[in-house]
Amino acid sequence: MLAAVAATLCLTSATVALLPAPSSAATGPGGETVAEGGHTTRISRTEYGIPHILARDFDGLGYGYGYAFAQDNVCELADQVVTLRGERSQFFGPDGESGEGSNLASDTYYTGQRRAGTVQRLLDRKAPLGPTAELRRMVEGYAAGYNRYLRDTGVGKLPDPRCKGKPWVRPITPLDLWSVVYDVNRVTAEVPLAPDIGDAKPPAAGAGGTAASGTSRATAAASVIPGAQGFATAGVGSNGWALGRDATRTGNAMVLANPHLPWTVGNFRLYQVQLTIPGTLDVSGAGLYGTPLVEIGHNQSLAWTHTASDAQHASFYALKLVPGDPTSYVVDGKAEPMKRRTVPVTVRDENGRLSTVDRTLYTSRFGPVLSSAWTTKTAYAVRDANADNLRSMNAWLAMGKARNLAQLRTAQNTYQGIPWTYTLAADTSGGTYFTDSSAVPHLTDEQLGRCTLPADNETPAALDGSTSACAWGSDPDALVPGIYGPSHQPKLNRTDYVANSNNGPQYTNPEAPLTGLPGVYDINPHLDQRAQLGLRMIAQRANGTDGLGAPGFTRPTLRASMLGNRVLSAETGRDDVVGMCRAHPRLTATDGTEVDVQQACTTLARWDTRADTTSRGTALWITFFNRLLDNGPPDTWRRVPYDPAQPLTTPRGINGDDVRVQHALADAVQDFTARDLPVDTELGAVQKWAGIPLPGCDVGCFDVADASPDSGTGTPPAGAFGSSFLMAVELTPDGPRAHTLLTYGQSSNPASPHYTDQTRLFSRKQWVTERFTQAEITGDPALTVTTLHS
């Protein structure tokens, strides 16, 4: 132990020595004042362009991070800032890509937020409610580093052709970055509704009981209300494992991170980085674009990951309107006017001329009012549990400093800032930990039963806003009112494992089910196929029946499990389908056409039930299974329906006698014929990113990928979704040993060598060996170093 401490102290001294003496400049980029002596930052880039930022203080650390991120992704952050400043209509016109006024509606929402001083008001709070002094300095440094890159490079000489020379690429401020953080915190609730909020207006006179605007968005938005899936699970997802000493062959804890996120949405993309202040912070992993910290990662003795929480993080409220006044609503029998805010938005017309349009935002005591389904009788408002959350970065910084699970718990309980994810963690003791410490509305089961108004064809289900008894309550230990405190949050400590694949918390470990939770924490207790597969993979590794050798996880078997590309829907249903098509070689499609499915049947029979890029049959199965999902709830065509007594193994099988199953296979063959594709086409021929074949699927795969023509993507893709940042780390007594993979690379710039270099690794199931210590970093043959003085 003493030897290990001595080695650490020596390394710390050597690390400090790597930094040259600070500059004596008194002003930094853009003329901003800096501390006497300035700051020195070293950016060491190892293979695949991964930056390791080394600084003496948080100002310098942020400075280096902002500069490095701008080198790789200047266009993405510049575009985010345009949105958050409410300036899209000014630069791109009011309609946006959709042609439906989306820019104007978005600008109305964000301009209103800026003029209301929402983020600034949260910044004015002292920690723990507001950012800590360290974080404030780091964000100021990040903005300065980003601006330094713009100044040094010049907008007209930016390497990314998407924003080179564009007038909307400008210096940013710390407030812009805090606005990014605030937006990320609310991305599973209010943010997706920003256009709906920005477009809200009362119904015209004589509108009667009809909706003021189309109800399709209200129906789509129903996923955020009680009893329905939250935006967290609808828009993002993940797998996460924390393996304890009883699950590994070495007795060392391991963590597997596998977030599933959109590949093309700026505030959902992840950036890999190591952040080091000797003696204070040394954390490696990934963070969302524009945020200043590592949010999934590890340090010397602790590792953690996140998966999207299945809990509610917002509520819809139905407002009972005053007859004759659609901008007033009734609460406890008393009329209450909506608050109005006039918002001026600058708009560019098709000739390039600028003008100002005055818009109006409407707010209720329950939150902003939506355009969708606003009639003369009813309007809908959304209340977001993260509406006052700028605490998330406090939590993540404290987690990055934590040395063990107890300190991680303290960090989360102190700041209560994790916005919408579960946490799965392990430390060098060999223990593991799971919690949902996210911001969850304080709604009791009794309230949900009494207050939820059912949905119909035109309106979503919502809480009854006509009575204050349906408002959120609070917990004595909650840092802010309206949410559950740490005493009610799901928690589990184990020495074997905790795992989650966007299922509720109940089956984090089936040996110790988490039960008795408030209903808002577990709105979908059934395990989907991916969650079942994840638990099955862990169990089979524990007894050595997965074909990967002796029982117990090692680093190689952890990586092999992650990218084994198993497809549980096929493992439990392929044989049923083959039996069906062998008995019925000609099937009738949905349109009544008779289809020969013999070749398709042979393909499925020969298929290895894997979603590797070279697998023949996966593409056909994906098309078939998606058609089947469109044909009705799975329990209606499963051979064995869901059984609450067997939650880990049901539902399973496919009933080949069901006409919908037969239609689905015939329809899939028709689809391949229409696309002039052989039914045995390799998966990688149709699922690509920038021309690179991708493994994985979204019909029962653990490794999720969706970039096929059916999803509206393909090559060149309009988008993709699935595995993004992979991390497999073992916490050994000698330090962390990790392999990582950022599937879309460090840069969003198509001209960058780091745009698809790691995508090619992903295609081949290869990983990057992480370089964590200074010796490992300086020993990289691909090393490049940039030293910045501010």
JSON list of C-alpha atoms in Angstrom, two decimals, residues 525-704:
[
{"chain": "A", "resi": 525, "resn": "PRO", "atom": "CA", "xyz": [-42.03, -2.76, -15.05]},
{"chain": "A", "resi": 526, "resn": "HIS", "atom": "CA", "xyz": [-41.96, -5.31, -17.91]},
{"chain": "A", "resi": 527, "resn": "LEU", "atom": "CA", "xyz": [-38.55, -6.23, -19.27]},
{"chain": "A", "resi": 528, "resn": "ASP", "atom": "CA", "xyz": [-38.12, -5.77, -23.01]},
{"chain": "A", "resi": 529, "resn": "GLN", "atom": "CA", "xyz": [-36.00, -8.17, -25.07]},
{"chain": "A", "resi": 530, "resn": "ARG", "atom": "CA", "xyz": [-32.80, -6.12, -24.71]},
{"chain": "A", "resi": 531, "resn": "ALA", "atom": "CA", "xyz": [-33.12, -6.01, -20.93]},
{"chain": "A", "resi": 532, "resn": "GLN", "atom": "CA", "xyz": [-33.82, -9.73, -20.82]},
{"chain": "A", "resi": 533, "resn": "LEU", "atom": "CA", "xyz": [-30.82, -10.42, -23.04]},
{"chain": "A", "resi": 534, "resn": "GLY", "atom": "CA", "xyz": [-28.52, -8.35, -20.85]},
{"chain": "A", "resi": 535, "resn": "LEU", "atom": "CA", "xyz": [-29.50, -10.27, -17.72]},
{"chain": "A", "resi": 536, "resn": "ARG", "atom": "CA", "xyz": [-29.22, -13.55, -19.62]},
{"chain": "A", "resi": 537, "resn": "MET", "atom": "CA", "xyz": [-25.70, -12.65, -20.80]},
{"chain": "A", "resi": 538, "resn": "ILE", "atom": "CA", "xyz": [-24.59, -11.93, -17.24]},
{"chain": "A", "resi": 539, "resn": "ALA", "atom": "CA", "xyz": [-26.08, -15.19, -15.94]},
{"chain": "A", "resi": 540, "resn": "GLN", "atom": "CA", "xyz": [-24.51, -17.26, -18.73]},
{"chain": "A", "resi": 541, "resn": "ARG", "atom": "CA", "xyz": [-21.11, -15.65, -18.14]},
{"chain": "A", "resi": 542, "resn": "ALA", "atom": "CA", "xyz": [-21.45, -16.49, -14.46]},
{"chain": "A", "resi": 543, "resn": "ASN", "atom": "CA", "xyz": [-21.87, -20.18, -15.23]},
{"chain": "A", "resi": 544, "resn": "GLY", "atom": "CA", "xyz": [-19.69, -20.28, -18.34]},
{"chain": "A", "resi": 545, "resn": "THR", "atom": "CA", "xyz": [-22.42, -21.37, -20.77]},
{"chain": "A", "resi": 546, "resn": "ASP", "atom": "CA", "xyz": [-22.09, -18.50, -23.27]},
{"chain": "A", "resi": 547, "resn": "GLY", "atom": "CA", "xyz": [-19.26, -20.06, -25.27]},
{"chain": "A", "resi": 548, "resn": "LEU", "atom": "CA", "xyz": [-16.66, -17.58, -23.97]},
{"chain": "A", "resi": 549, "resn": "GLY", "atom": "CA", "xyz": [-14.71, -19.94, -21.73]},
{"chain": "A", "resi": 550, "resn": "ALA", "atom": "CA", "xyz": [-14.50, -20.46, -17.99]},
{"chain": "A", "resi": 551, "resn": "PRO", "atom": "CA", "xyz": [-17.07, -18.75, -15.74]},
{"chain": "A", "resi": 552, "resn": "GLY", "atom": "CA", "xyz": [-16.58, -15.17, -14.61]},
{"chain": "A", "resi": 553, "resn": "PHE", "atom": "CA", "xyz": [-15.92, -11.93, -16.43]},
{"chain": "A", "resi": 554, "resn": "THR", "atom": "CA", "xyz": [-12.49, -10.86, -17.62]},
{"chain": "A", "resi": 555, "resn": "ARG", "atom": "CA", "xyz": [-11.71, -7.76, -19.65]},
{"chain": "A", "resi": 556, "resn": "PRO", "atom": "CA", "xyz": [-11.68, -9.77, -22.93]},
{"chain": "A", "resi": 557, "resn": "THR", "atom": "CA", "xyz": [-14.95, -11.57, -22.17]},
{"chain": "A", "resi": 558, "resn": "LEU", "atom": "CA", "xyz": [-16.60, -8.31, -21.13]},
{"chain": "A", "resi": 559, "resn": "ARG", "atom": "CA", "xyz": [-15.71, -6.78, -24.48]},
{"chain": "A", "resi": 560, "resn": "ALA", "atom": "CA", "xyz": [-16.74, -9.94, -26.33]},
{"chain": "A", "resi": 561, "resn": "SER", "atom": "CA", "xyz": [-20.10, -9.95, -24.57]},
{"chain": "A", "resi": 562, "resn": "MET", "atom": "CA", "xyz": [-20.71, -6.34, -25.49]},
{"chain": "A", "resi": 563, "resn": "LEU", "atom": "CA", "xyz": [-20.04, -6.84, -29.19]},
{"chain": "A", "resi": 564, "resn": "GLY", "atom": "CA", "xyz": [-21.28, -10.42, -29.48]},
{"chain": "A", "resi": 565, "resn": "ASN", "atom": "CA", "xyz": [-24.27, -9.01, -31.41]},
{"chain": "A", "resi": 566, "resn": "ARG", "atom": "CA", "xyz": [-26.77, -11.53, -30.11]},
{"chain": "A", "resi": 567, "resn": "VAL", "atom": "CA", "xyz": [-30.41, -11.05, -31.17]},
{"chain": "A", "resi": 568, "resn": "LEU", "atom": "CA", "xyz": [-32.77, -12.38, -28.49]},
{"chain": "A", "resi": 569, "resn": "SER", "atom": "CA", "xyz": [-35.88, -12.02, -30.64]},
{"chain": "A", "resi": 570, "resn": "ALA", "atom": "CA", "xyz": [-34.25, -14.46, -33.06]},
{"chain": "A", "resi": 571, "resn": "GLU", "atom": "CA", "xyz": [-32.83, -16.78, -30.38]},
{"chain": "A", "resi": 572, "resn": "THR", "atom": "CA", "xyz": [-36.36, -17.27, -29.02]},
{"chain": "A", "resi": 573, "resn": "GLY", "atom": "CA", "xyz": [-38.39, -16.95, -32.24]},
{"chain": "A", "resi": 574, "resn": "ARG", "atom": "CA", "xyz": [-36.42, -17.76, -35.38]},
{"chain": "A", "resi": 575, "resn": "ASP", "atom": "CA", "xyz": [-37.09, -21.51, -35.24]},
{"chain": "A", "resi": 576, "resn": "ASP", "atom": "CA", "xyz": [-40.82, -20.87, -34.95]},
{"chain": "A", "resi": 577, "resn": "VAL", "atom": "CA", "xyz": [-40.76, -18.73, -38.07]},
{"chain": "A", "resi": 578, "resn": "VAL", "atom": "CA", "xyz": [-38.69, -21.28, -39.99]},
{"chain": "A", "resi": 579, "resn": "GLY", "atom": "CA", "xyz": [-41.15, -23.99, -39.02]},
{"chain": "A", "resi": 580, "resn": "MET", "atom": "CA", "xyz": [-44.00, -21.81, -40.24]},
{"chain": "A", "resi": 581, "resn": "CYS", "atom": "CA", "xyz": [-42.49, -20.97, -43.62]},
{"chain": "A", "resi": 582, "resn": "ARG", "atom": "CA", "xyz": [-41.39, -24.57, -44.25]},
{"chain": "A", "resi": 583, "resn": "ALA", "atom": "CA", "xyz": [-45.00, -25.62, -43.72]},
{"chain": "A", "resi": 584, "resn": "HIS", "atom": "CA", "xyz": [-46.26, -22.74, -45.87]},
{"chain": "A", "resi": 585, "resn": "PRO", "atom": "CA", "xyz": [-43.73, -21.98, -48.64]},
{"chain": "A", "resi": 586, "resn": "ARG", "atom": "CA", "xyz": [-46.17, -19.54, -50.22]},
{"chain": "A", "resi": 587, "resn": "LEU", "atom": "CA", "xyz": [-47.71, -16.89, -48.00]},
{"chain": "A", "resi": 588, "resn": "THR", "atom": "CA", "xyz": [-50.20, -14.11, -48.57]},
{"chain": "A", "resi": 589, "resn": "ALA", "atom": "CA", "xyz": [-48.98, -10.55, -48.06]},
{"chain": "A", "resi": 590, "resn": "THR", "atom": "CA", "xyz": [-51.05, -7.82, -46.46]},
{"chain": "A", "resi": 591, "resn": "ASP", "atom": "CA", "xyz": [-52.07, -6.51, -49.90]},
{"chain": "A", "resi": 592, "resn": "GLY", "atom": "CA", "xyz": [-53.41, -9.96, -50.88]},
{"chain": "A", "resi": 593, "resn": "THR", "atom": "CA", "xyz": [-50.46, -10.92, -53.11]},
{"chain": "A", "resi": 594, "resn": "GLU", "atom": "CA", "xyz": [-49.21, -14.50, -52.87]},
{"chain": "A", "resi": 595, "resn": "VAL", "atom": "CA", "xyz": [-45.46, -14.52, -52.18]},
{"chain": "A", "resi": 596, "resn": "ASP", "atom": "CA", "xyz": [-42.92, -17.32, -52.52]},
{"chain": "A", "resi": 597, "resn": "VAL", "atom": "CA", "xyz": [-40.96, -17.33, -49.24]},
{"chain": "A", "resi": 598, "resn": "GLN", "atom": "CA", "xyz": [-38.85, -20.45, -49.78]},
{"chain": "A", "resi": 599, "resn": "GLN", "atom": "CA", "xyz": [-35.56, -18.58, -50.26]},
{"chain": "A", "resi": 600, "resn": "ALA", "atom": "CA", "xyz": [-36.33, -16.38, -47.26]},
{"chain": "A", "resi": 601, "resn": "CYS", "atom": "CA", "xyz": [-37.03, -19.51, -45.23]},
{"chain": "A", "resi": 602, "resn": "THR", "atom": "CA", "xyz": [-33.70, -21.06, -46.23]},
{"chain": "A", "resi": 603, "resn": "THR", "atom": "CA", "xyz": [-31.89, -17.81, -45.37]},
{"chain": "A", "resi": 604, "resn": "LEU", "atom": "CA", "xyz": [-33.39, -17.66, -41.89]},
{"chain": "A", "resi": 605, "resn": "ALA", "atom": "CA", "xyz": [-32.67, -21.35, -41.26]},
{"chain": "A", "resi": 606, "resn": "ARG", "atom": "CA", "xyz": [-28.98, -20.85, -42.12]},
{"chain": "A", "resi": 607, "resn": "TRP", "atom": "CA", "xyz": [-28.65, -17.57, -40.21]},
{"chain": "A", "resi": 608, "resn": "ASP", "atom": "CA", "xyz": [-26.42, -17.53, -37.11]},
{"chain": "A", "resi": 609, "resn": "THR", "atom": "CA", "xyz": [-28.94, -15.27, -35.27]},
{"chain": "A", "resi": 610, "resn": "ARG", "atom": "CA", "xyz": [-26.23, -12.65, -34.84]},
{"chain": "A", "resi": 611, "resn": "ALA", "atom": "CA", "xyz": [-26.25, -9.02, -35.98]},
{"chain": "A", "resi": 612, "resn": "ASP", "atom": "CA", "xyz": [-22.68, -8.94, -37.30]},
{"chain": "A", "resi": 613, "resn": "THR", "atom": "CA", "xyz": [-22.04, -6.90, -40.42]},
{"chain": "A", "resi": 614, "resn": "THR", "atom": "CA", "xyz": [-21.44, -10.10, -42.40]},
{"chain": "A", "resi": 615, "resn": "SER", "atom": "CA", "xyz": [-24.47, -11.99, -41.07]},
{"chain": "A", "resi": 616, "resn": "ARG", "atom": "CA", "xyz": [-26.92, -13.07, -43.77]},
{"chain": "A", "resi": 617, "resn": "GLY", "atom": "CA", "xyz": [-30.47, -13.11, -42.50]},
{"chain": "A", "resi": 618, "resn": "THR", "atom": "CA", "xyz": [-30.27, -10.24, -40.00]},
{"chain": "A", "resi": 619, "resn": "ALA", "atom": "CA", "xyz": [-31.50, -7.63, -42.45]},
{"chain": "A", "resi": 620, "resn": "LEU", "atom": "CA", "xyz": [-34.43, -9.82, -43.41]},
{"chain": "A", "resi": 621, "resn": "TRP", "atom": "CA", "xyz": [-35.24, -10.55, -39.75]},
{"chain": "A", "resi": 622, "resn": "ILE", "atom": "CA", "xyz": [-35.17, -6.83, -38.86]},
{"chain": "A", "resi": 623, "resn": "THR", "atom": "CA", "xyz": [-37.63, -6.03, -41.63]},
{"chain": "A", "resi": 624, "resn": "PHE", "atom": "CA", "xyz": [-39.86, -8.99, -40.73]},
{"chain": "A", "resi": 625, "resn": "PHE", "atom": "CA", "xyz": [-39.85, -8.25, -37.01]},
{"chain": "A", "resi": 626, "resn": "ASN", "atom": "CA", "xyz": [-40.59, -4.55, -37.47]},
{"chain": "A", "resi": 627, "resn": "ARG", "atom": "CA", "xyz": [-43.55, -5.49, -39.70]},
{"chain": "A", "resi": 628, "resn": "LEU", "atom": "CA", "xyz": [-44.69, -7.85, -36.99]},
{"chain": "A", "resi": 629, "resn": "LEU", "atom": "CA", "xyz": [-44.47, -5.15, -34.33]},
{"chain": "A", "resi": 630, "resn": "ASP", "atom": "CA", "xyz": [-46.68, -2.99, -36.54]},
{"chain": "A", "resi": 631, "resn": "ASN", "atom": "CA", "xyz": [-49.30, -5.75, -36.63]},
{"chain": "A", "resi": 632, "resn": "GLY", "atom": "CA", "xyz": [-50.34, -5.59, -33.00]},
{"chain": "A", "resi": 633, "resn": "PRO", "atom": "CA", "xyz": [-49.05, -5.93, -29.42]},
{"chain": "A", "resi": 634, "resn": "PRO", "atom": "CA", "xyz": [-46.42, -8.70, -29.09]},
{"chain": "A", "resi": 635, "resn": "ASP", "atom": "CA", "xyz": [-48.47, -10.67, -26.56]},
{"chain": "A", "resi": 636, "resn": "THR", "atom": "CA", "xyz": [-51.12, -11.24, -29.23]},
{"chain": "A", "resi": 637, "resn": "TRP", "atom": "CA", "xyz": [-48.76, -13.10, -31.61]},
{"chain": "A", "resi": 638, "resn": "ARG", "atom": "CA", "xyz": [-46.30, -14.61, -29.14]},
{"chain": "A", "resi": 639, "resn": "ARG", "atom": "CA", "xyz": [-46.28, -18.36, -28.65]},
{"chain": "A", "resi": 640, "resn": "VAL", "atom": "CA", "xyz": [-45.82, -17.81, -24.89]},
{"chain": "A", "resi": 641, "resn": "PRO", "atom": "CA", "xyz": [-47.31, -14.51, -23.69]},
{"chain": "A", "resi": 642, "resn": "TYR", "atom": "CA", "xyz": [-46.00, -12.42, -20.83]},
{"chain": "A", "resi": 643, "resn": "ASP", "atom": "CA", "xyz": [-46.28, -14.13, -17.46]},
{"chain": "A", "resi": 644, "resn": "PRO", "atom": "CA", "xyz": [-45.70, -11.97, -14.34]},
{"chain": "A", "resi": 645, "resn": "ALA", "atom": "CA", "xyz": [-44.39, -15.09, -12.60]},
{"chain": "A", "resi": 646, "resn": "GLN", "atom": "CA", "xyz": [-41.68, -15.46, -15.30]},
{"chain": "A", "resi": 647, "resn": "PRO", "atom": "CA", "xyz": [-40.62, -11.86, -16.04]},
{"chain": "A", "resi": 648, "resn": "LEU", "atom": "CA", "xyz": [-37.12, -12.80, -17.23]},
{"chain": "A", "resi": 649, "resn": "THR", "atom": "CA", "xyz": [-38.17, -15.35, -19.86]},
{"chain": "A", "resi": 650, "resn": "THR", "atom": "CA", "xyz": [-41.57, -14.21, -21.16]},
{"chain": "A", "resi": 651, "resn": "PRO", "atom": "CA", "xyz": [-42.93, -13.35, -23.60]},
{"chain": "A", "resi": 652, "resn": "ARG", "atom": "CA", "xyz": [-41.11, -15.62, -26.05]},
{"chain": "A", "resi": 653, "resn": "GLY", "atom": "CA", "xyz": [-41.58, -17.48, -29.27]},
{"chain": "A", "resi": 654, "resn": "ILE", "atom": "CA", "xyz": [-43.65, -16.53, -32.31]},
{"chain": "A", "resi": 655, "resn": "ASN", "atom": "CA", "xyz": [-46.95, -18.16, -33.18]},
{"chain": "A", "resi": 656, "resn": "GLY", "atom": "CA", "xyz": [-46.55, -19.21, -36.81]},
{"chain": "A", "resi": 657, "resn": "ASP", "atom": "CA", "xyz": [-50.26, -20.04, -37.10]},
{"chain": "A", "resi": 658, "resn": "ASP", "atom": "CA", "xyz": [-51.15, -16.37, -36.58]},
{"chain": "A", "resi": 659, "resn": "VAL", "atom": "CA", "xyz": [-52.01, -14.80, -39.93]},
{"chain": "A", "resi": 660, "resn": "ARG", "atom": "CA", "xyz": [-50.26, -11.59, -38.90]},
{"chain": "A", "resi": 661, "resn": "VAL", "atom": "CA", "xyz": [-46.97, -13.49, -38.60]},
{"chain": "A", "resi": 662, "resn": "GLN", "atom": "CA", "xyz": [-47.45, -14.94, -42.06]},
{"chain": "A", "resi": 663, "resn": "HIS", "atom": "CA", "xyz": [-48.33, -11.54, -43.50]},
{"chain": "A", "resi": 664, "resn": "ALA", "atom": "CA", "xyz": [-45.21, -10.02, -41.90]},
{"chain": "A", "resi": 665, "resn": "LEU", "atom": "CA", "xyz": [-42.81, -12.48, -43.56]},
{"chain": "A", "resi": 666, "resn": "ALA", "atom": "CA", "xyz": [-44.52, -12.13, -46.94]},
{"chain": "A", "resi": 667, "resn": "ASP", "atom": "CA", "xyz": [-44.44, -8.33, -46.59]},
{"chain": "A", "resi": 668, "resn": "ALA", "atom": "CA", "xyz": [-40.72, -8.45, -45.72]},
{"chain": "A", "resi": 669, "resn": "VAL", "atom": "CA", "xyz": [-39.94, -10.49, -48.85]},
{"chain": "A", "resi": 670, "resn": "GLN", "atom": "CA", "xyz": [-42.01, -8.05, -50.92]},
{"chain": "A", "resi": 671, "resn": "ASP", "atom": "CA", "xyz": [-40.02, -5.19, -49.44]},
{"chain": "A", "resi": 672, "resn": "PHE", "atom": "CA", "xyz": [-36.68, -6.78, -50.38]},
{"chain": "A", "resi": 673, "resn": "THR", "atom": "CA", "xyz": [-37.95, -7.46, -53.91]},
{"chain": "A", "resi": 674, "resn": "ALA", "atom": "CA", "xyz": [-39.06, -3.84, -54.28]},
{"chain": "A", "resi": 675, "resn": "ARG", "atom": "CA", "xyz": [-35.61, -2.67, -53.17]},
{"chain": "A", "resi": 676, "resn": "ASP", "atom": "CA", "xyz": [-33.94, -5.16, -55.54]},
{"chain": "A", "resi": 677, "resn": "LEU", "atom": "CA", "xyz": [-32.16, -6.81, -52.63]},
{"chain": "A", "resi": 678, "resn": "PRO", "atom": "CA", "xyz": [-31.56, -10.55, -52.22]},
{"chain": "A", "resi": 679, "resn": "VAL", "atom": "CA", "xyz": [-33.21, -11.85, -49.07]},
{"chain": "A", "resi": 680, "resn": "ASP", "atom": "CA", "xyz": [-29.81, -13.08, -47.85]},
{"chain": "A", "resi": 681, "resn": "THR", "atom": "CA", "xyz": [-28.23, -9.61, -48.12]},
{"chain": "A", "resi": 682, "resn": "GLU", "atom": "CA", "xyz": [-25.55, -9.06, -45.49]},
{"chain": "A", "resi": 683, "resn": "LEU", "atom": "CA", "xyz": [-26.55, -6.67, -42.72]},
{"chain": "A", "resi": 684, "resn": "GLY", "atom": "CA", "xyz": [-23.59, -4.39, -43.45]},
{"chain": "A", "resi": 685, "resn": "ALA", "atom": "CA", "xyz": [-24.77, -3.88, -47.02]},
{"chain": "A", "resi": 686, "resn": "VAL", "atom": "CA", "xyz": [-27.90, -2.03, -45.87]},
{"chain": "A", "resi": 687, "resn": "GLN", "atom": "CA", "xyz": [-26.96, -0.69, -42.42]},
{"chain": "A", "resi": 688, "resn": "LYS", "atom": "CA", "xyz": [-24.20, 1.89, -42.81]},
{"chain": "A", "resi": 689, "resn": "TRP", "atom": "CA", "xyz": [-22.80, 5.14, -41.54]},
{"chain": "A", "resi": 690, "resn": "ALA", "atom": "CA", "xyz": [-20.87, 7.18, -44.10]},
{"chain": "A", "resi": 691, "resn": "GLY", "atom": "CA", "xyz": [-20.52, 4.02, -46.18]},
{"chain": "A", "resi": 692, "resn": "ILE", "atom": "CA", "xyz": [-19.17, 1.94, -43.29]},
{"chain": "A", "resi": 693, "resn": "PRO", "atom": "CA", "xyz": [-21.09, -1.25, -42.39]},
{"chain": "A", "resi": 694, "resn": "LEU", "atom": "CA", "xyz": [-22.55, -1.19, -38.88]},
{"chain": "A", "resi": 695, "resn": "PRO", "atom": "CA", "xyz": [-23.29, -4.17, -36.63]},
{"chain": "A", "resi": 696, "resn": "GLY", "atom": "CA", "xyz": [-26.22, -4.35, -34.22]},
{"chain": "A", "resi": 697, "resn": "CYS", "atom": "CA", "xyz": [-29.99, -3.96, -34.47]},
{"chain": "A", "resi": 698, "resn": "ASP", "atom": "CA", "xyz": [-32.99, -2.64, -32.57]},
{"chain": "A", "resi": 699, "resn": "VAL", "atom": "CA", "xyz": [-35.20, -5.75, -32.50]},
{"chain": "A", "resi": 700, "resn": "GLY", "atom": "CA", "xyz": [-33.80, -7.52, -29.45]},
{"chain": "A", "resi": 701, "resn": "CYS", "atom": "CA", "xyz": [-30.09, -6.72, -29.80]},
{"chain": "A", "resi": 702, "resn": "PHE", "atom": "CA", "xyz": [-27.93, -5.74, -26.84]},
{"chain": "A", "resi": 703, "resn": "ASP", "atom": "CA", "xyz": [-25.71, -3.73, -29.20]},
{"chain": "A", "resi": 704, "resn": "VAL", "atom": "CA", "xyz": [-28.28, -1.33, -30.61]}
]
